[in-house]
XYZ file of C-alpha atoms in Angstrom:
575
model
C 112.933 80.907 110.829
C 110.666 78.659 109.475
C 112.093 76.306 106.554
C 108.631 74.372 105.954
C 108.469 73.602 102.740
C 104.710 74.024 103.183
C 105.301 77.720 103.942
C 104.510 80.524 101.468
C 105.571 84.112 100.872
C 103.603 86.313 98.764
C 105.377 89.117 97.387
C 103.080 92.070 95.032
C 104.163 94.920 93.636
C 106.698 95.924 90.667
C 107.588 99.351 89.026
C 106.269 102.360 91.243
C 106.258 104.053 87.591
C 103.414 101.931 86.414
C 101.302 101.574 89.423
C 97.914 103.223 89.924
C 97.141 103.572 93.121
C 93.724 103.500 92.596
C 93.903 100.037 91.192
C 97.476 98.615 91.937
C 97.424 98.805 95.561
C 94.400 98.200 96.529
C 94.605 95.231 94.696
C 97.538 93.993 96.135
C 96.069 94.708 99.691
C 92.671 92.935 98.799
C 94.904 89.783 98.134
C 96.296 89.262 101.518
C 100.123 89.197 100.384
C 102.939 89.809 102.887
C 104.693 92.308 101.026
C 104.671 94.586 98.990
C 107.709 95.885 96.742
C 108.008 99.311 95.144
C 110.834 99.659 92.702
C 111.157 103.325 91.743
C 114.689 103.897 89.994
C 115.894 103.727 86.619
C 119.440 104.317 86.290
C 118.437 107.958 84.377
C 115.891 108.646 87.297
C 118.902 108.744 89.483
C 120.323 111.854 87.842
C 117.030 113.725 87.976
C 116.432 113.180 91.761
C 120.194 114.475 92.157
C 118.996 117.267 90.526
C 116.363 117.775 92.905
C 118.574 117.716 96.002
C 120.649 120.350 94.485
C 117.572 122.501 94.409
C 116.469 121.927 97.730
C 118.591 119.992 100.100
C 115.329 118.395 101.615
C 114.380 116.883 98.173
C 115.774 113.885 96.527
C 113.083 111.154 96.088
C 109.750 111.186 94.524
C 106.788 112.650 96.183
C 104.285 110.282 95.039
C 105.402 107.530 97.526
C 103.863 109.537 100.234
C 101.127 111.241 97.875
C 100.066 108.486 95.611
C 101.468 105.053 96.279
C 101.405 104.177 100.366
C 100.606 107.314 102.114
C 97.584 107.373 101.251
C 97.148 103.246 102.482
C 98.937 103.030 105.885
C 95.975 102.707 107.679
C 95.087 99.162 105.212
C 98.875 98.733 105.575
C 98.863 98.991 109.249
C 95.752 96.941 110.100
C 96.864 93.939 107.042
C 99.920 93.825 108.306
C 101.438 94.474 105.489
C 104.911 95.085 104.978
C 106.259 97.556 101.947
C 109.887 97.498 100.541
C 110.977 100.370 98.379
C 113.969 102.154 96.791
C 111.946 105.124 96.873
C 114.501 106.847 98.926
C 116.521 107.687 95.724
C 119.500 110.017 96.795
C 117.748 111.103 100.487
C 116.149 108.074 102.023
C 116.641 109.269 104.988
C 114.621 112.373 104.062
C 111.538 110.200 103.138
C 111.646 107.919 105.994
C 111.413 111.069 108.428
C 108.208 112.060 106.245
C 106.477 108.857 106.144
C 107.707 108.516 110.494
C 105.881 112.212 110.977
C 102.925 110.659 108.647
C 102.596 107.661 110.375
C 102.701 109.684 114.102
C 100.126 111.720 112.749
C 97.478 109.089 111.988
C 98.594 107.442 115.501
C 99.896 104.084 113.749
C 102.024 101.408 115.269
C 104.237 101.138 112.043
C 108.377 101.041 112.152
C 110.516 102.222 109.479
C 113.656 101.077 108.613
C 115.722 103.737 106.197
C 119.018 101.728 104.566
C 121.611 104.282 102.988
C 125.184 104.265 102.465
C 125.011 103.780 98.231
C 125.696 107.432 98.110
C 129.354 107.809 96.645
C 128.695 111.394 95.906
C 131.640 112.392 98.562
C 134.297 110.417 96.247
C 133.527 112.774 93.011
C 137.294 114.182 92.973
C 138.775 110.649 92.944
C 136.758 109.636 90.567
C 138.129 111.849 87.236
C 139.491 109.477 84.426
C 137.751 106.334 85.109
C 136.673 104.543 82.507
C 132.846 103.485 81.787
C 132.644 99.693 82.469
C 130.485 99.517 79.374
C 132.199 101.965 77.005
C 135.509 103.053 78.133
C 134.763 106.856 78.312
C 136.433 108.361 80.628
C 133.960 109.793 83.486
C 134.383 113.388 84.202
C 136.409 115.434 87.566
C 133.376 117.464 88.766
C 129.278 118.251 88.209
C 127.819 115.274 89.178
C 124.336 115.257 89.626
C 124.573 111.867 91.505
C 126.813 108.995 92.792
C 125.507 105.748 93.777
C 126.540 101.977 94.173
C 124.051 99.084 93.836
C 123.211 97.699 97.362
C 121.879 94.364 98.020
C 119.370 92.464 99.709
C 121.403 91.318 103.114
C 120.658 95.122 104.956
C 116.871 94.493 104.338
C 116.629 91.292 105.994
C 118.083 92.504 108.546
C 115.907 95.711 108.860
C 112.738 93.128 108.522
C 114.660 90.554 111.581
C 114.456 93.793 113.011
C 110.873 94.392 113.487
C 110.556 96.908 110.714
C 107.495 97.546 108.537
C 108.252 99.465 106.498
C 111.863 99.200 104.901
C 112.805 103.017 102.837
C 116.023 102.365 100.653
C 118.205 104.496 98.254
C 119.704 102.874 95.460
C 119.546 99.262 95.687
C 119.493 96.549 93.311
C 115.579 96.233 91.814
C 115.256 92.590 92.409
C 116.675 92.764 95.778
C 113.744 94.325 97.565
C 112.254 90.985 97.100
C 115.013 88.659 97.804
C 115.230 90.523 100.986
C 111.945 89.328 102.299
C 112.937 85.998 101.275
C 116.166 86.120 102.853
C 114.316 86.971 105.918
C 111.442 84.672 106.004
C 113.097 81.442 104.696
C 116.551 82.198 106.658
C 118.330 81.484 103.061
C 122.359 81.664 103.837
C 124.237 84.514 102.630
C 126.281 81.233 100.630
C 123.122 79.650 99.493
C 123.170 80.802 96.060
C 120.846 78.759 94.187
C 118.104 80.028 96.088
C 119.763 83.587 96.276
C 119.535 83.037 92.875
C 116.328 81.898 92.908
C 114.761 84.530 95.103
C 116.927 87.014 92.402
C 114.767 85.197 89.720
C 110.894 86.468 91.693
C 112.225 89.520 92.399
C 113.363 90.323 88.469
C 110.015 88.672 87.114
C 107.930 91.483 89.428
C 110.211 94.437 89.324
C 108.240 95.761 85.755
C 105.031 95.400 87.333
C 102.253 94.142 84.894
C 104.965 92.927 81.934
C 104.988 90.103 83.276
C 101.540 89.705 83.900
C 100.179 89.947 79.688
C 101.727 94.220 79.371
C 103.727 94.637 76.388
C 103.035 90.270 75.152
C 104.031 89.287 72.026
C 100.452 88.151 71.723
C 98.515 91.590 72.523
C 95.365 90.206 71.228
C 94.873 87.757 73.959
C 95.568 90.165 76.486
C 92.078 91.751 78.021
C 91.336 94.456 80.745
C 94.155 96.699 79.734
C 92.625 99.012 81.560
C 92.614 96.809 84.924
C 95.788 94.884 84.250
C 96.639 93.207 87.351
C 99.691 93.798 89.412
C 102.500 90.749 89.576
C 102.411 88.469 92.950
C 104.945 85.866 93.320
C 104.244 83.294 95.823
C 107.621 81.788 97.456
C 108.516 78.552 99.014
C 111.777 77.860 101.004
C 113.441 75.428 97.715
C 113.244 78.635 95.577
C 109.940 77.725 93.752
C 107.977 80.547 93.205
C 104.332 80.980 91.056
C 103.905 84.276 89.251
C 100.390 85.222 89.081
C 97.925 88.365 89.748
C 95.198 89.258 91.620
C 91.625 87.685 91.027
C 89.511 89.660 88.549
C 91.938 92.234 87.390
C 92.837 92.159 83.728
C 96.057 90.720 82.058
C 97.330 87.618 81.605
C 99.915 85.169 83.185
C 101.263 82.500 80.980
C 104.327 80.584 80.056
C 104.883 83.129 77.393
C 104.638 86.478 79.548
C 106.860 85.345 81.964
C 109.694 83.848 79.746
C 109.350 87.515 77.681
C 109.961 88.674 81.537
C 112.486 86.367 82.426
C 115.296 87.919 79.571
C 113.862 91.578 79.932
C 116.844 94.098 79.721
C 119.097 91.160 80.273
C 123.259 90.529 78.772
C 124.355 87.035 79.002
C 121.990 85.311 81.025
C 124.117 83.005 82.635
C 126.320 86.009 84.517
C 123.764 88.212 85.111
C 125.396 90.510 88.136
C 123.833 91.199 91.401
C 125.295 92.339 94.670
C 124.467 88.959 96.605
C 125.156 86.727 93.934
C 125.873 85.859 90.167
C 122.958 84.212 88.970
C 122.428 81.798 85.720
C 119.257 81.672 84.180
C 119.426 79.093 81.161
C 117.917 76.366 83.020
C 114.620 78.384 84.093
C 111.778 76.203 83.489
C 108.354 77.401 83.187
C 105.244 75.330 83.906
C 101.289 76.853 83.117
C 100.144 75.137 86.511
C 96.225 76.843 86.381
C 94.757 80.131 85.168
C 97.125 82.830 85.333
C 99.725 80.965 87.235
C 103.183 79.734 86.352
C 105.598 77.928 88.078
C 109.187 78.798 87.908
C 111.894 76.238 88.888
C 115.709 75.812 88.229
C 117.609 79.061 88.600
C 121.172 78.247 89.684
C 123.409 80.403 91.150
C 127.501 81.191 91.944
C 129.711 82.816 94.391
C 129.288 86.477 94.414
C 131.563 89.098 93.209
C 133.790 90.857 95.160
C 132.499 94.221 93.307
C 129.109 96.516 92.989
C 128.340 98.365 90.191
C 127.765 102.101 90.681
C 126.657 104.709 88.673
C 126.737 108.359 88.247
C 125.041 110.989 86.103
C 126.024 114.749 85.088
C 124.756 116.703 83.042
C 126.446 118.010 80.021
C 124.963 120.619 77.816
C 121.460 121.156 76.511
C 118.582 119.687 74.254
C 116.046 121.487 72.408
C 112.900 119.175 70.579
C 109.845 120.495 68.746
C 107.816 118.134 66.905
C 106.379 119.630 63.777
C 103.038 117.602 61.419
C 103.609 118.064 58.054
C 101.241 116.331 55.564
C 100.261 116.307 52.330
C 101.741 114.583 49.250
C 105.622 113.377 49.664
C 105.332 114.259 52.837
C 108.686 112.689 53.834
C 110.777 114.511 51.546
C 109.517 117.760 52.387
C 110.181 116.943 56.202
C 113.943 115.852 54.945
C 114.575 119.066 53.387
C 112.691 121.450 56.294
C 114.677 119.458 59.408
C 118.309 120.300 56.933
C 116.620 123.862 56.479
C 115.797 124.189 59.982
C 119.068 123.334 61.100
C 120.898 125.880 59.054
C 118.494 128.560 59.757
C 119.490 128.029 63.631
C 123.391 127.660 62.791
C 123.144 130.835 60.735
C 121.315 132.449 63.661
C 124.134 131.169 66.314
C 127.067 132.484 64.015
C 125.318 135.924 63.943
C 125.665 136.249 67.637
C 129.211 134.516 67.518
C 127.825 131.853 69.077
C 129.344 128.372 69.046
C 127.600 126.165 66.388
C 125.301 122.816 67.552
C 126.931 119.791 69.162
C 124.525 117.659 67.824
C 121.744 117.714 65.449
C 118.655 115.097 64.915
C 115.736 114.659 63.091
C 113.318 111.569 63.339
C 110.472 111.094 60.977
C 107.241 109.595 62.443
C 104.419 108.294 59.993
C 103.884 107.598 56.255
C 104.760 109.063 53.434
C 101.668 111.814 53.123
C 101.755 112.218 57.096
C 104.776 112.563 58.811
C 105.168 114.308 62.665
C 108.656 115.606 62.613
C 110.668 115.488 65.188
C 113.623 118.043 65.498
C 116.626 117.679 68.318
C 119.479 120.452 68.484
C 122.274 119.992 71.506
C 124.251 122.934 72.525
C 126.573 123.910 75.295
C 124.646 126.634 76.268
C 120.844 126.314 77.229
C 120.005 129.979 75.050
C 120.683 128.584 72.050
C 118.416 125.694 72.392
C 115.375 128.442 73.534
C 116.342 130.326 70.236
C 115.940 127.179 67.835
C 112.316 126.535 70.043
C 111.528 129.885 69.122
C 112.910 129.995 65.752
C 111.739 126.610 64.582
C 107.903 128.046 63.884
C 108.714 129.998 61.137
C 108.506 126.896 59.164
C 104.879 126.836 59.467
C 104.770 129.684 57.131
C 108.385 129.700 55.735
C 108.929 126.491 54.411
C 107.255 123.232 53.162
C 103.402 123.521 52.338
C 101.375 121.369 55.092
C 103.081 122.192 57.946
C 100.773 122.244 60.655
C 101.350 123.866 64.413
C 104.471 122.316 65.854
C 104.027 120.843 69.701
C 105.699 118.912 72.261
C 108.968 121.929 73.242
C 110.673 120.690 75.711
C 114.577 122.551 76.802
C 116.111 120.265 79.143
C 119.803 118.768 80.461
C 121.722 116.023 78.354
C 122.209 113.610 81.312
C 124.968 111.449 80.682
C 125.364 108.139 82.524
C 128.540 106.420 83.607
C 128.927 102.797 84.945
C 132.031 101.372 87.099
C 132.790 98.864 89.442
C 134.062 99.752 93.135
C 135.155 97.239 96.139
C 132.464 95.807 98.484
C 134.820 96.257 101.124
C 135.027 100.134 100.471
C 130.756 100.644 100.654
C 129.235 100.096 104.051
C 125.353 99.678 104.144
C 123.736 101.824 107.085
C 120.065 100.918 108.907
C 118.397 104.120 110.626
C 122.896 105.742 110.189
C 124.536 102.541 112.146
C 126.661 100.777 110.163
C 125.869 97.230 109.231
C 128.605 94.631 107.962
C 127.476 92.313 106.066
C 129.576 88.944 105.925
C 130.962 89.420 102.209
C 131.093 85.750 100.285
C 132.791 86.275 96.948
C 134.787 84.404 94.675
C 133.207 83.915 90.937
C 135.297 83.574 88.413
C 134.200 83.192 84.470
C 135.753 79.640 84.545
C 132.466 78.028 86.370
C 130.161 78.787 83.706
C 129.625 75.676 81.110
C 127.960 76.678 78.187
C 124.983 74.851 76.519
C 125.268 73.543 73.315
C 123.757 75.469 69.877
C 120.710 74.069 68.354
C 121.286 73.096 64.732
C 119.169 72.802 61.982
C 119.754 69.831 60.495
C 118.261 70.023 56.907
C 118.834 71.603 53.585
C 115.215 72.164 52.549
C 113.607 75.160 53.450
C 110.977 77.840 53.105
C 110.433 80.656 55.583
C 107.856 81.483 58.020
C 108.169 85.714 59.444
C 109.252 84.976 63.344
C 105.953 86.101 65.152
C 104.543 82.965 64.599
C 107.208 80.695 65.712
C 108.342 82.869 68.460
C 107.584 85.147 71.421
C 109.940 88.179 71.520
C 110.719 91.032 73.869
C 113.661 94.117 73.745
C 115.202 96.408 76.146
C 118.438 98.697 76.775
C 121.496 98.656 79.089
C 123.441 101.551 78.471
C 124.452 101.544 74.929
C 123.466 97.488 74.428
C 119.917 96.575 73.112
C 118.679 93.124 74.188
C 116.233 91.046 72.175
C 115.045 87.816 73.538
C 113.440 84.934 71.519
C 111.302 82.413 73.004
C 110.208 79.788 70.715
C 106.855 79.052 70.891
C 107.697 75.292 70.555
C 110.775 73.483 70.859
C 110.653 72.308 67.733
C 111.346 76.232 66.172
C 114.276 76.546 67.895
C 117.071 75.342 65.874
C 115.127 77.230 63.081
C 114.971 80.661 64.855
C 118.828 80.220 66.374
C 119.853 80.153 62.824
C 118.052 82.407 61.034
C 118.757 85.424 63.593
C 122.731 85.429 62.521
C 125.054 88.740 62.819
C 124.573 88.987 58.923
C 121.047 88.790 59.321
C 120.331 91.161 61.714
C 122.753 93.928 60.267
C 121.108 93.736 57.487
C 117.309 94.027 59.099
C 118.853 97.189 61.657
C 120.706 99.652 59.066
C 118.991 102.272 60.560
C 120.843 101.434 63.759
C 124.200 102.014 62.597
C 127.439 99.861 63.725
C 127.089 97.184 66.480
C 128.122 93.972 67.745
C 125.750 90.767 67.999
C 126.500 88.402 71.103
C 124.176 85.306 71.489
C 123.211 83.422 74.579
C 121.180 80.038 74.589
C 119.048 79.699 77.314
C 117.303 76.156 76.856
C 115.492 75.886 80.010
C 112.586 77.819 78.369
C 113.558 76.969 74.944
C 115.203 80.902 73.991
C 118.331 82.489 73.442
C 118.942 86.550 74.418
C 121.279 88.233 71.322
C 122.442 91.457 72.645
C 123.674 94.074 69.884
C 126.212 95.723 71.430
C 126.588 99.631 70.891
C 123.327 99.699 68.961
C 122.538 102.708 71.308
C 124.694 105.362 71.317
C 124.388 107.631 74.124
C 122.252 105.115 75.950
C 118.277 106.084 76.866
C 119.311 108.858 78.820
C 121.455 110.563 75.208
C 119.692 108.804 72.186
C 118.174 111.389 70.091
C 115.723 108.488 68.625
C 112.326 108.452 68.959
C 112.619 105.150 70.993
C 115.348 105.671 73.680
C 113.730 102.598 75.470
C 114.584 100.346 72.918
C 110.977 98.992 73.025
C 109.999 98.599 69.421
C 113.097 96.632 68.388
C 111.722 93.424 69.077
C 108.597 94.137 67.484
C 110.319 95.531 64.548
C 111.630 91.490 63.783
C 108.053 90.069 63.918
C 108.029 89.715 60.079
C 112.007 88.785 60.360
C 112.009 85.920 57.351
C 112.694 82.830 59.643
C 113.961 79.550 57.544
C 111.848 76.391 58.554
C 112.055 72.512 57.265
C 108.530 72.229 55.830
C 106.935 70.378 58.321
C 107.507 72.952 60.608
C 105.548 75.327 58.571
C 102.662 72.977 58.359
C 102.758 72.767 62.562
């Protein structure tokens, strides 16, 4: 392999979810990179495809890979020479690698595919009854799993790509792997090497969400133009673990210091343990430099000995949901939505009991809007999926039964409460395949909590204050894991740290979140970038796959602390 220094990789691609394929990829293909990553699955998504595959045993993965995303491309693929990564696969790669093989026969290309499996778990269900949830300590379930899966790496894609493949179809593998894996291949990185493991982790993570990190969802909206052309994420590679994040020429967006440190913590715990199959990688001395338009160095990740364990996860469904969302306006149009969601609800447990019917597991309602127009949103759970059609049914009497300005309700939807459970198995017991032959990978493990060195707090060092709301001394992005919310805070100048880090205290934010009930508040400094990631642990209940609210995603939390009171010395407010 080549080791030049001189040599570069470029890597495009992201979230399969949020590319259009009549912008995304051709974009990426008009740029000349040498991959191209496509990270399809959500830890929820997983469930749904098992789903699938109990429907029809050919199913499994999502059709738009071949319809949407590269089947309609192979013959740009083929003659850029191209090659695509994906996790499209889901719970039957080897079903989608034998479509896109016939596909690629019938256009009479010269393209090999490479189809790594061996994440399903799904022949373990019975052994897998009482153990507890890595995140919450519920106890998973002895039967009706939907699916089983542990995290693979990125070792069994180099080796597909030393291979000769072109194409490399995965199930479920780590997100930010499918671009190590190139890198691992290309630079000849060791499977010991972990600061540029960690490194080539760092690329991959920064790309996986597609265009967040190139100006989608900023802090700074305003400065962000061409929406409607945003440009997909490239990440150009060199052997010491450098990388530039940038996008392709005359597409809309924007890279800058900012979008990629809001990147950098997205959906991230402690950021100096953050957990992949290869290795455990520590982020708090990340450096970001604005090197030209739309281009940003990153330097500095550092890395430790894997873990001897992969995550897995499995989904089942458990009962159903019913949701209507109902306008009502006028004057006080909140309390008359408070009083027709607690009217609603009795009407349907009244209804239940007269069929001696069990009564609702759950109940929700979410209120959307002002005070004299509110869109309300009603959630019923049930056992039993008729129940849940009944309350869809029921629910539009209110139009005529109950509070004046009700309007035509919209948005029914009956579907499956997935639930989602998280554990840890051996590496030794999961064995990757390529194209069904087993590949064993040389397992390096040995972390242990007791090589991480903390950084020190930033203090604020002064008794005289005023306060400044946080959007303008701070960029800020939030995201879920399971029941955790993360919200990371990147100052906008060093100076505003020590302000921000003390400001955003456990007291503080309870107070700001009451509408998110009980949780915990862990913070993690990450001075590299001048930041620190506070998770608020259990702020989710049920997890984005469960939560009855109207932002499972976790999304709007961070945007919800932009006028967050933040104490300053005042020369800080006169910066």
């Amino acid at each position: 392999m080549d080791q030049s220094i001189d040599k570069v990789v470029r890597i495009g691609g992201g979230s399969a979810f949020f590319i259009d394929s009549a912008m995304a990829v051709p974009q990426l293909l008009a740029t000349n990179v040498d991959y191209i990553m496509f990270d399809y699955l959500a830890e929820g998504a997983m469930g749904l495809f098992g789903r699938m595959r109990q429907e029809d045993a050919k199913s499994g993965y999502p059709s738009d890979f071949m319809d949407v995303h590269v089947g309609p491309f192979l013959q740009q693929i083929a003659e850029k020479s191209v090659r695509i990564i994906a996790n499209a696969g889901a719970v039957n790669p080897a079903g989608l690698a034998s479509d896109v093989r016939s596909k690629i026969d019938e256009l009479g290309l010269k393209l090999k595919v490479a189809c790594i499996s061996g994440d399903d778990l799904m022949d373990r269900a019975a052994d897998l009854a009482g153990t507890p949830d890595m995140f919450t300590g519920a106890l998973l379930p002895s039967s009706g799993y939907t699916s089983i899966n542990a995290y693979l790496g990125a070792m069994p894609i180099a080796a597909a790509l030393a291979d000769g493949a072109d194409i490399v179809i995965t199930g479920r593998t780590v997100d930010s792997a499918l671009t190590l894996g190139p890198l691992i291949h290309e630079f000849g990185w060791a499977v010991d090497d972990w600061d540029r493991l960690a490194a080539g982790t760092v690329a991959g993570h920064l790309i996986e969400c597609s265009g967040q990190v190139t100006g989608g969802t900023f802090t700074d909206w305003r400065d962000v133009e061409g929406w409607e052309n945003i440009g997909s994420p490239i990440a150009e590679c060199r052997a010491d673990g450098s990388c530039i994040i940038t996008k392709p020429e005359n597409s809309g967006g924007l890279v800058s210091v900012g979008t990629v440190a809001e990147q950098l913590l997205y959906e991230v715990g402690d950021p100096q343990t953050y957990f992949v199959p290869d290795v455990v990688c520590d982020f708090t001395q990340v450096t970001l430099e604005q090197v030209g338009d739309d281009r940003v160095r990153v330097t500095g990740a550092k890395g430790y000995s894997a873990t001897d364990s992969l995550k897995a996860c499995a989904t089942w469904d458990d009962g159903w949901r019913g949701i209507a969302y109902q306008p009502i306006i006028g004057p006080d149009a909140r309390a008359k939505a408070k009083k027709q969601a607690a009217a609603m609800f009795a009407r349907g447990s009244m209804m239940l009991r007269g069929r001696g019917m069990a009564d609702w597991l759950r109940t929700e309602a979410v209120m959307i809007g002002g005070n004299e127009e509110i869109l309300l949103k009603l959630i019923v759970e049930h056992d039993d999926m008729l129940p849940c059609q009944m309350f869809a049914r029921e629910q539009f009497s209110s139009i005529s039964a109950m509070s004046p300005g009700t309007s035509v309700s919209f948005g029914i939807q009956i579907q499956p409460v997935m639930h989602l459970g998280s554990f840890l198995v051996p590496k030794t017991g999961v064995i990757a395949q390529i194209n069904g032959e087993n590949f064993l990978e040389n397992v390096q493990s040995g972390f242990a909590p007791a090589m991480i060195e903390r950084p020190p707090v930033p203090k604020l060092d002064t008794e005289t204050l005023e306060t400044v709301p946080l959007e303008k001394l701070a960029f800020a992005r939030s995201g879920e894991k399971g029941e955790m919310i993360n919200i990371a805070i990147i100052a906008r100048k060093p100076e505003n740290l020590a302000s921000l880090r003390s400001s955003l205290t456990e007291a503080s934010l309870t107070d700001w979140f009451t509408d998110l009930g009980r949780f915990t508040v862990t913070t993690y400094d990450v001075p590299g970038i001048d930041a620190f990631n506070i998770t608020l642990d259990g702020a989710l209940p049920g997890g984005i796959n469960q939560s009855q609210r109207l932002d499972p995603a976790a999304k709007s939390i961070a945007q919800r602390l932009m006028n967050f009171p933040v104490s300053v010395p005042p020369r800080i407010r006169r910066v």
